[in-house]
Amino acid sequence: MRNFWVSVLTLATVVSNTYAQRPNKPSSTEIHHSLQKLNFLGTALYIAAHPDDENTRLISYLSNHDKARTAYLSITRGDGGQNLIGSELRELLGVLRTQELLAARRIDGGEQWFTRANDFGYSKHPNETLKIWDKEKVLGDVVWAIRNLKPDVIINRFDHRTPGSTHGHHTSSAMLSMEAFDMANNQSAYPEQLQLTSTWQPKRVFFNTSWWFYGSQENFEKADKSNMLKMDIGVFYPELGLSNNEIASMASSQHLCQGFGRVTTRGSQDEYVELLKGDLPASNNLFDGINTTWSRVEGGKAIGDILYKVEEDFDFTNPSTHVPELVKAYQLLQNIEDAHWKALKSEELKSLILACSGLYLEISAESASTTLGSTSKLNVEALNRSTQNVTLKEIKLMGSETNMLPKKVLSENKKENFSIEFPVPETAIISGPYWLKEQGSLGMYTVKSQKMIGKAETPSAFNAQFTLDFDGVQINFEKPVVYRHSKPDRGELYEPFVVLPEATSKIEEKVLIFSDSKTKDVLVSVKAGKDSVSGEIALQHPLGWTVSPKSKSFSITQKGQEQSVTFKVTPPDTDSEGKISPIITIANKSYDKELVEIGYQHIPKQSILLPSEAKVVRMNIQKSGEHIGYIVGAGDKVPESLKQIGYQVHIIDPNDIQKGSLDKYDAVVVGIRAYNVVEDLKFKQPILFDYVERGGNMIVQYNTAGRWSKQFENIAPYNLTLSRDRVTDETAAVNIIANDHSLVNFPNTIKESDFNGWVQERGLYFPKEWSSEFTPILSMGDEGEDPKDGSLLVAPHGEGHYIYTGLSFFRELPAGVSGAYKLFANMLSVGKSEVKTESDVKG
């Protein structure tokens, strides 16, 4: 269904500019829709903090109703959030959410931009946010986006006037927008940018307000709206067969890793914006009083005379009749001096020329990847599905010296195929997200090229330039090299064509915990990026650790195959931590990257190269119990982490939970947000509580307050009310307030020093109220706030124990935080003095 939406709703341009997407094949009504957008010379920029913050209703309205070029500037890529559909977190989650944003923009017709800011997690105040982000750099990125997009109007998703009332990232995005509004037109601000772009002054900036910001619908109805504009964003588009809010729903549903899949909506719906700077429009049109016609551009009137007539007289049965006029308009456009509109509208015109003439151009590789110095074979398909006189003059592979001169007349509906073999230059750039190429910081990604800043993704590894002749007028069209193939269960597929190293390596376990000084076997897999790869692999290690052997040979016959090698790693006798890193050597060249591939049906396949490494931790840790049952929630790596310290973890299907079936486990752990995403749990609460009452140990990790089925009253056997309370400072002081409780004494003694080295946060969604049966174990709080006691609660229930924790173990355990492992081992050991045998579990 998603591919259907993409084919129907690629509204920003007729031919998608995003590489590796299924080629767009627009209908006549879609071509006409794009022609209307071509004839509107106005731009809107929507600014917010994260993926999913954008208002797809307003973006779609501005793009499809007003016909404006509409861009969304997301300050971050959402790297610090959670993932409901997979295990990708941090930088990998940022890659996934980037692609989900692009999928949304392909539906609502917008464009996607970013800054270099890294989503480091929840922030309570913009002062903290802008310090960690490096305000001057992020502000410069916002200025850069404004100078390049040259928006007439800017819309902020959040209110810059309310610092501390919501997520610090949210308020910061609006504060940065307000500063950049004037700064973008100041030649003294970020003058180095002006070598590549020019200053720009937007006309107006708005705040996209709603009743939510006023606390209630009643309050909003009473508010003074004299400075607001109101738009009905529920308009229906007959040429698309969809209403605006239907398109918006489908766009926001692309944010699947955040659980945004939703039903479509229809009907009248009001949207409000409040003017912050600039002149108030006389109507509810954001562009009122702004010249958005071709006369806006010097020399544009003659172009407009042609294109307005084409729009008015558009032939829906045979759009190719308009190709000569479109080509003439393109020629005139090349003579105007306004570089911004010339570049932008030239691309839109070229897309329309291709669409109207039914021209299909594709260049596809025979495999999904290549390596430096290799030779790749490309297949070209060219097809003219109209009676227009078109000649294919040249095909040039950009970034290489490969070209061919077919000089072939493209006859009506006669497919032409060509093959090209080209040597991949040794100087070609290895593929991957550009913002991950260099080491970044907690708050910022490192991007050295100013031209790359703001781009949603890395451009295609190679593009083909097709030179076509339209009755004596030559126009160049660029197409990315893609990989087109099919699978029996999915049909035709398109993937990016990427450049990868000759070999990559991977240690499956990203954290290796050594609870004693015994040697462990560490398995390293080597993956070939081409046929016939052989070399040596060694394992770098921290001081005090030993690895045997020093290196091993490998030889792999076929591209894509993997070979595993085993090293014996021995830790020191005392506590220690560091990293082990495989180094591959092939013909005096070294490779130290791991290839991570992300593949979901709603986004194109992503190939990411990260440092190949694993954290090794030597810690003295004790545990009681052996077999742990785990109910998976929104996805985390806690089960794998528990295996690292010797537990046998058994994944439990909620459907299989029956009375007595859990007795074989020393503890049952409920994964993060399980009550939010696992519908069947509502039927299993009595059985889970019965397990506890008869001596079991149940640990429930954080859930989002109130987002579970109303068919059960509580997630605990006693009264427990969750809140949105959280401690975002991972260095916040932690006080142990139940010093005598076994949870902080058995089998490991927990000290305040065990909370050193935590990452991203202490925890989230702490309970705010609980019954007297619960004992709070810890107290913690962010600076300037009262301490919160609800991060870890334990209550006896019958013969067993129930534990609720909002501590972010799902982040700390995969990061190898020693204290988090000790505390979790104690939680699993509460009330347990004996270890069950293997026969107990099986029986």
CSV table of C-alpha atoms in Angstrom, one decimal, residues 237-565:
chain,number,residue,atom,x,y,z
A,237,TYR,CA,-8.3,17.7,-4.2
A,238,PRO,CA,-10.5,16.2,-7.0
A,239,GLU,CA,-7.4,15.8,-9.3
A,240,LEU,CA,-5.9,13.5,-6.6
A,241,GLY,CA,-9.0,11.9,-5.3
A,242,LEU,CA,-8.0,12.7,-1.8
A,243,SER,CA,-8.5,15.3,0.8
A,244,ASN,CA,-5.6,17.2,2.4
A,245,ASN,CA,-6.0,15.5,5.8
A,246,GLU,CA,-6.0,12.1,4.2
A,247,ILE,CA,-2.7,12.9,2.6
A,248,ALA,CA,-1.4,14.2,5.9
A,249,SER,CA,-2.5,11.1,7.7
A,250,MET,CA,-0.7,8.9,5.2
A,251,ALA,CA,2.4,11.0,5.5
A,252,SER,CA,2.6,10.9,9.3
A,253,SER,CA,1.9,7.2,9.2
A,254,GLN,CA,5.4,6.8,7.7
A,255,HIS,CA,6.8,7.4,11.2
A,256,LEU,CA,6.4,3.7,12.0
A,257,CYS,CA,9.3,3.4,14.4
A,258,GLN,CA,7.5,5.9,16.6
A,259,GLY,CA,4.2,4.1,16.4
A,260,PHE,CA,2.5,6.7,14.2
A,261,GLY,CA,0.6,4.4,11.9
A,262,ARG,CA,-3.0,5.7,11.9
A,263,VAL,CA,-6.2,5.7,10.0
A,264,THR,CA,-6.9,8.5,7.5
A,265,THR,CA,-9.2,11.4,8.3
A,266,ARG,CA,-11.5,13.5,6.2
A,267,GLY,CA,-13.6,16.6,6.5
A,268,SER,CA,-13.3,20.2,7.5
A,269,GLN,CA,-10.5,20.9,10.0
A,270,ASP,CA,-9.2,24.3,11.1
A,271,GLU,CA,-5.5,25.1,11.5
A,272,TYR,CA,-4.2,28.3,13.1
A,273,VAL,CA,-1.0,30.3,12.8
A,274,GLU,CA,-0.1,33.3,14.9
A,275,LEU,CA,2.0,36.1,13.4
A,276,LEU,CA,5.3,36.7,15.2
A,277,LYS,CA,7.2,39.0,12.9
A,278,GLY,CA,6.4,40.7,9.6
A,279,ASP,CA,3.1,42.1,8.2
A,280,LEU,CA,-0.2,40.5,8.9
A,281,PRO,CA,-1.8,39.2,5.7
A,282,ALA,CA,-5.2,40.7,4.8
A,283,SER,CA,-6.7,37.3,4.3
A,284,ASN,CA,-6.1,33.8,5.7
A,285,ASN,CA,-3.6,33.1,2.9
A,286,LEU,CA,0.0,33.0,4.3
A,287,PHE,CA,1.3,34.4,0.9
A,288,ASP,CA,-1.2,37.3,0.7
A,289,GLY,CA,0.6,40.4,-0.6
A,290,ILE,CA,3.6,38.5,-1.8
A,291,ASN,CA,4.2,38.2,-5.6
A,292,THR,CA,4.2,34.5,-6.4
A,293,THR,CA,3.8,34.8,-10.2
A,294,TRP,CA,6.4,34.6,-12.9
A,295,SER,CA,6.6,38.4,-12.9
A,296,ARG,CA,8.5,38.1,-9.6
A,297,VAL,CA,11.6,37.2,-11.6
A,298,GLU,CA,13.1,39.7,-14.1
A,299,GLY,CA,12.5,38.2,-17.5
A,300,GLY,CA,9.9,35.8,-16.1
A,301,LYS,CA,6.9,37.3,-17.7
A,302,ALA,CA,7.6,35.7,-21.1
A,303,ILE,CA,8.1,32.4,-19.4
A,304,GLY,CA,4.9,32.8,-17.5
A,305,ASP,CA,2.9,33.7,-20.6
A,306,ILE,CA,3.9,30.3,-22.0
A,307,LEU,CA,3.4,28.2,-18.9
A,308,TYR,CA,0.1,29.8,-17.7
A,309,LYS,CA,-1.4,29.0,-21.2
A,310,VAL,CA,-0.2,25.4,-21.0
A,311,GLU,CA,-1.8,25.1,-17.6
A,312,GLU,CA,-5.1,26.7,-18.8
A,313,ASP,CA,-5.2,24.6,-22.0
A,314,PHE,CA,-3.7,21.4,-20.6
A,315,ASP,CA,-4.5,18.4,-22.7
A,316,PHE,CA,-5.3,15.6,-20.2
A,317,THR,CA,-5.6,13.0,-23.0
A,318,ASN,CA,-2.3,13.8,-24.6
A,319,PRO,CA,0.1,15.9,-22.4
A,320,SER,CA,2.9,15.4,-25.0
A,321,THR,CA,1.3,18.1,-27.2
A,322,HIS,CA,2.7,20.6,-24.7
A,323,VAL,CA,6.4,19.5,-24.9
A,324,PRO,CA,7.4,22.1,-27.5
A,325,GLU,CA,6.0,24.9,-25.3
A,326,LEU,CA,7.7,23.5,-22.3
A,327,VAL,CA,11.0,23.2,-24.1
A,328,LYS,CA,10.7,26.8,-25.3
A,329,ALA,CA,10.0,28.0,-21.7
A,330,TYR,CA,13.0,26.0,-20.6
A,331,GLN,CA,15.2,27.9,-23.1
A,332,LEU,CA,13.9,31.2,-21.9
A,333,LEU,CA,14.5,30.2,-18.3
A,334,GLN,CA,18.2,29.7,-19.0
A,335,ASN,CA,18.5,33.4,-19.9
A,336,ILE,CA,17.3,34.8,-16.6
A,337,GLU,CA,19.8,36.2,-14.1
A,338,ASP,CA,18.1,35.0,-10.9
A,339,ALA,CA,20.2,32.0,-10.1
A,340,HIS,CA,17.9,30.7,-7.3
A,341,TRP,CA,14.7,30.5,-9.4
A,342,LYS,CA,16.6,29.5,-12.5
A,343,ALA,CA,18.0,26.4,-10.8
A,344,LEU,CA,14.8,25.5,-9.0
A,345,LYS,CA,12.4,25.9,-11.8
A,346,SER,CA,14.7,24.4,-14.4
A,347,GLU,CA,14.6,21.1,-12.5
A,348,GLU,CA,10.8,21.3,-12.2
A,349,LEU,CA,10.5,22.1,-16.0
A,350,LYS,CA,12.8,19.2,-16.9
A,351,SER,CA,10.7,16.8,-14.9
A,352,LEU,CA,7.5,18.0,-16.6
A,353,ILE,CA,9.1,17.6,-20.0
A,354,LEU,CA,10.0,14.0,-19.2
A,355,ALA,CA,6.5,13.3,-17.8
A,356,CYS,CA,4.6,15.0,-20.7
A,357,SER,CA,6.6,13.2,-23.3
A,358,GLY,CA,6.3,9.8,-21.6
A,359,LEU,CA,10.1,9.5,-21.5
A,360,TYR,CA,11.4,6.7,-19.3
A,361,LEU,CA,15.2,6.8,-18.5
A,362,GLU,CA,16.8,4.3,-16.2
A,363,ILE,CA,20.3,3.2,-15.4
A,364,SER,CA,20.6,0.1,-13.2
A,365,ALA,CA,23.6,-1.8,-11.9
A,366,GLU,CA,23.7,-5.6,-12.0
A,367,SER,CA,24.4,-5.7,-8.2
A,368,ALA,CA,23.6,-3.5,-5.3
A,369,SER,CA,27.2,-2.6,-4.5
A,370,THR,CA,30.7,-2.2,-5.9
A,371,THR,CA,34.2,-1.5,-4.5
A,372,LEU,CA,36.9,1.0,-5.4
A,373,GLY,CA,38.9,-0.1,-8.4
A,374,SER,CA,36.3,-2.7,-9.5
A,375,THR,CA,34.5,-2.8,-12.8
A,376,SER,CA,30.7,-2.6,-12.8
A,377,LYS,CA,28.2,-3.3,-15.5
A,378,LEU,CA,25.3,-1.0,-16.0
A,379,ASN,CA,22.1,-1.5,-18.0
A,380,VAL,CA,20.4,1.5,-19.6
A,381,GLU,CA,16.8,1.7,-20.7
A,382,ALA,CA,15.5,4.6,-22.7
A,383,LEU,CA,11.9,4.8,-24.0
A,384,ASN,CA,9.9,7.6,-25.6
A,385,ARG,CA,6.2,7.0,-25.3
A,386,SER,CA,5.0,9.9,-27.4
A,387,THR,CA,5.2,11.1,-31.0
A,388,GLN,CA,7.7,13.9,-30.1
A,389,ASN,CA,11.0,14.0,-31.9
A,390,VAL,CA,13.6,13.0,-29.3
A,391,THR,CA,17.2,11.9,-29.9
A,392,LEU,CA,19.4,10.4,-27.2
A,393,LYS,CA,22.7,12.1,-27.9
A,394,GLU,CA,25.0,11.0,-25.0
A,395,ILE,CA,25.1,9.1,-21.7
A,396,LYS,CA,27.8,10.3,-19.4
A,397,LEU,CA,28.5,8.7,-16.0
A,398,MET,CA,29.1,11.5,-13.6
A,399,GLY,CA,32.2,11.1,-11.4
A,400,SER,CA,34.0,9.0,-13.9
A,401,GLU,CA,35.4,9.2,-17.4
A,402,THR,CA,32.8,6.8,-18.8
A,403,ASN,CA,30.5,8.0,-21.5
A,404,MET,CA,28.8,6.7,-24.7
A,405,LEU,CA,27.4,8.5,-27.7
A,406,PRO,CA,24.3,6.5,-28.9
A,407,LYS,CA,23.0,9.3,-31.1
A,408,LYS,CA,19.8,7.3,-31.2
A,409,VAL,CA,16.4,8.5,-32.3
A,410,LEU,CA,13.9,7.4,-29.7
A,411,SER,CA,11.0,6.2,-31.8
A,412,GLU,CA,7.5,6.1,-30.3
A,413,ASN,CA,7.2,3.3,-27.7
A,414,LYS,CA,10.3,1.5,-29.0
A,415,LYS,CA,12.5,0.6,-26.1
A,416,GLU,CA,16.3,1.1,-26.5
A,417,ASN,CA,18.7,-0.8,-24.2
A,418,PHE,CA,22.4,-0.2,-23.8
A,419,SER,CA,25.1,-1.7,-21.6
A,420,ILE,CA,28.0,0.2,-20.0
A,421,GLU,CA,31.0,-1.2,-18.2
A,422,PHE,CA,32.8,1.3,-16.1
A,423,PRO,CA,35.8,1.2,-13.8
A,424,VAL,CA,35.0,2.5,-10.4
A,425,PRO,CA,37.6,5.2,-9.6
A,426,GLU,CA,39.9,4.7,-6.7
A,427,THR,CA,39.0,8.2,-5.7
A,428,ALA,CA,35.2,7.5,-5.4
A,429,ILE,CA,33.6,8.2,-2.1
A,430,ILE,CA,32.6,5.2,0.1
A,431,SER,CA,28.8,5.3,0.6
A,432,GLY,CA,27.0,5.9,3.8
A,433,PRO,CA,25.3,8.7,5.7
A,434,TYR,CA,27.5,11.7,5.4
A,435,TRP,CA,26.9,12.9,8.9
A,436,LEU,CA,28.4,9.7,10.3
A,437,LYS,CA,31.7,9.8,8.4
A,438,GLU,CA,33.5,11.7,11.1
A,439,GLN,CA,33.4,11.4,14.9
A,440,GLY,CA,30.8,13.7,16.4
A,441,SER,CA,30.0,14.8,19.9
A,442,LEU,CA,27.1,14.4,22.3
A,443,GLY,CA,25.2,17.2,20.8
A,444,MET,CA,26.7,17.7,17.3
A,445,TYR,CA,27.5,15.7,14.2
A,446,THR,CA,30.7,16.6,12.4
A,447,VAL,CA,30.2,17.7,8.7
A,448,LYS,CA,33.2,19.3,7.1
A,449,SER,CA,31.7,20.3,3.8
A,450,GLN,CA,29.4,23.3,4.0
A,451,LYS,CA,27.6,22.2,0.8
A,452,MET,CA,26.5,19.0,2.6
A,453,ILE,CA,25.0,20.7,5.7
A,454,GLY,CA,21.3,20.5,5.6
A,455,LYS,CA,21.0,17.7,3.1
A,456,ALA,CA,18.6,14.9,4.1
A,457,GLU,CA,20.9,12.2,2.8
A,458,THR,CA,24.1,11.5,1.0
A,459,PRO,CA,23.7,11.9,-2.8
A,460,SER,CA,23.7,8.8,-5.0
A,461,ALA,CA,27.2,7.3,-5.5
A,462,PHE,CA,26.9,7.7,-9.2
A,463,ASN,CA,24.5,9.6,-11.5
A,464,ALA,CA,24.1,9.2,-15.3
A,465,GLN,CA,23.6,12.4,-17.4
A,466,PHE,CA,21.4,11.8,-20.4
A,467,THR,CA,21.6,14.4,-23.1
A,468,LEU,CA,18.4,14.5,-25.1
A,469,ASP,CA,17.7,16.5,-28.2
A,470,PHE,CA,14.2,18.0,-28.7
A,471,ASP,CA,14.0,19.2,-32.2
A,472,GLY,CA,17.4,20.9,-32.0
A,473,VAL,CA,17.3,21.9,-28.3
A,474,GLN,CA,19.6,19.8,-26.1
A,475,ILE,CA,18.7,19.3,-22.4
A,476,ASN,CA,20.6,17.3,-19.8
A,477,PHE,CA,18.7,15.0,-17.4
A,478,GLU,CA,20.4,13.3,-14.4
A,479,LYS,CA,19.3,9.9,-13.1
A,480,PRO,CA,20.9,8.0,-10.2
A,481,VAL,CA,22.4,4.6,-10.8
A,482,VAL,CA,20.1,2.1,-8.9
A,483,TYR,CA,19.9,-1.6,-8.4
A,484,ARG,CA,16.7,-3.0,-9.9
A,485,HIS,CA,15.8,-6.6,-9.2
A,486,SER,CA,12.9,-8.8,-8.1
A,487,LYS,CA,12.0,-11.2,-5.4
A,488,PRO,CA,9.3,-13.9,-5.8
A,489,ASP,CA,7.5,-12.8,-2.7
A,490,ARG,CA,7.8,-9.0,-3.3
A,491,GLY,CA,8.1,-8.4,-7.0
A,492,GLU,CA,10.2,-5.6,-8.5
A,493,LEU,CA,12.5,-3.8,-6.1
A,494,TYR,CA,14.7,-0.8,-6.3
A,495,GLU,CA,17.8,-0.3,-4.0
A,496,PRO,CA,20.6,2.3,-3.8
A,497,PHE,CA,23.7,1.4,-5.7
A,498,VAL,CA,26.5,1.9,-3.1
A,499,VAL,CA,30.3,1.8,-2.9
A,500,LEU,CA,31.6,-0.4,-0.1
A,501,PRO,CA,35.0,-1.5,1.2
A,502,GLU,CA,36.6,-4.7,-0.1
A,503,ALA,CA,35.8,-6.3,3.3
A,504,THR,CA,34.0,-5.4,6.5
A,505,SER,CA,34.1,-7.0,9.9
A,506,LYS,CA,31.6,-7.5,12.7
A,507,ILE,CA,31.6,-8.6,16.4
A,508,GLU,CA,28.0,-9.7,17.0
A,509,GLU,CA,28.0,-8.8,20.7
A,510,LYS,CA,28.6,-5.1,21.1
A,511,VAL,CA,29.3,-5.5,24.8
A,512,LEU,CA,31.2,-8.4,26.3
A,513,ILE,CA,30.9,-8.7,30.0
A,514,PHE,CA,33.6,-10.7,31.9
A,515,SER,CA,32.3,-11.4,35.4
A,516,ASP,CA,35.5,-13.3,36.2
A,517,SER,CA,39.0,-13.7,34.8
A,518,LYS,CA,38.2,-16.6,32.5
A,519,THR,CA,39.0,-16.5,28.8
A,520,LYS,CA,36.1,-16.1,26.4
A,521,ASP,CA,35.9,-17.0,22.7
A,522,VAL,CA,35.1,-13.9,20.6
A,523,LEU,CA,33.7,-14.6,17.2
A,524,VAL,CA,34.5,-12.0,14.4
A,525,SER,CA,32.8,-12.3,11.0
A,526,VAL,CA,34.4,-11.0,7.9
A,527,LYS,CA,32.2,-10.1,4.9
A,528,ALA,CA,33.5,-9.8,1.4
A,529,GLY,CA,32.6,-6.7,-0.7
A,530,LYS,CA,33.8,-8.4,-3.9
A,531,ASP,CA,34.8,-11.8,-5.3
A,532,SER,CA,38.0,-13.5,-4.2
A,533,VAL,CA,39.0,-11.6,-1.1
A,534,SER,CA,41.8,-12.8,1.2
A,535,GLY,CA,43.9,-11.3,3.9
A,536,GLU,CA,44.7,-11.1,7.6
A,537,ILE,CA,42.5,-10.0,10.5
A,538,ALA,CA,43.8,-9.0,13.9
A,539,LEU,CA,42.1,-7.8,17.1
A,540,GLN,CA,43.2,-4.6,18.8
A,541,HIS,CA,42.6,-4.7,22.5
A,542,PRO,CA,43.1,-2.5,25.7
A,543,LEU,CA,46.2,-2.6,27.8
A,544,GLY,CA,46.1,-5.5,30.3
A,545,TRP,CA,43.9,-7.7,28.1
A,546,THR,CA,45.4,-10.5,26.0
A,547,VAL,CA,44.2,-11.8,22.6
A,548,SER,CA,45.2,-15.1,21.0
A,549,PRO,CA,46.3,-15.6,18.3
A,550,LYS,CA,47.6,-12.2,17.2
A,551,SER,CA,46.1,-12.6,13.7
A,552,LYS,CA,44.3,-15.0,11.5
A,553,SER,CA,44.1,-15.5,7.7
A,554,PHE,CA,40.9,-15.6,5.8
A,555,SER,CA,39.9,-16.3,2.2
A,556,ILE,CA,36.4,-15.7,0.8
A,557,THR,CA,35.4,-16.7,-2.7
A,558,GLN,CA,32.2,-14.9,-3.4
A,559,LYS,CA,31.0,-11.3,-2.8
A,560,GLY,CA,28.6,-11.1,0.1
A,561,GLN,CA,29.8,-14.3,1.7
A,562,GLU,CA,31.0,-14.2,5.3
A,563,GLN,CA,33.7,-16.1,7.1
A,564,SER,CA,34.0,-16.3,10.9
A,565,VAL,CA,37.2,-16.4,12.9
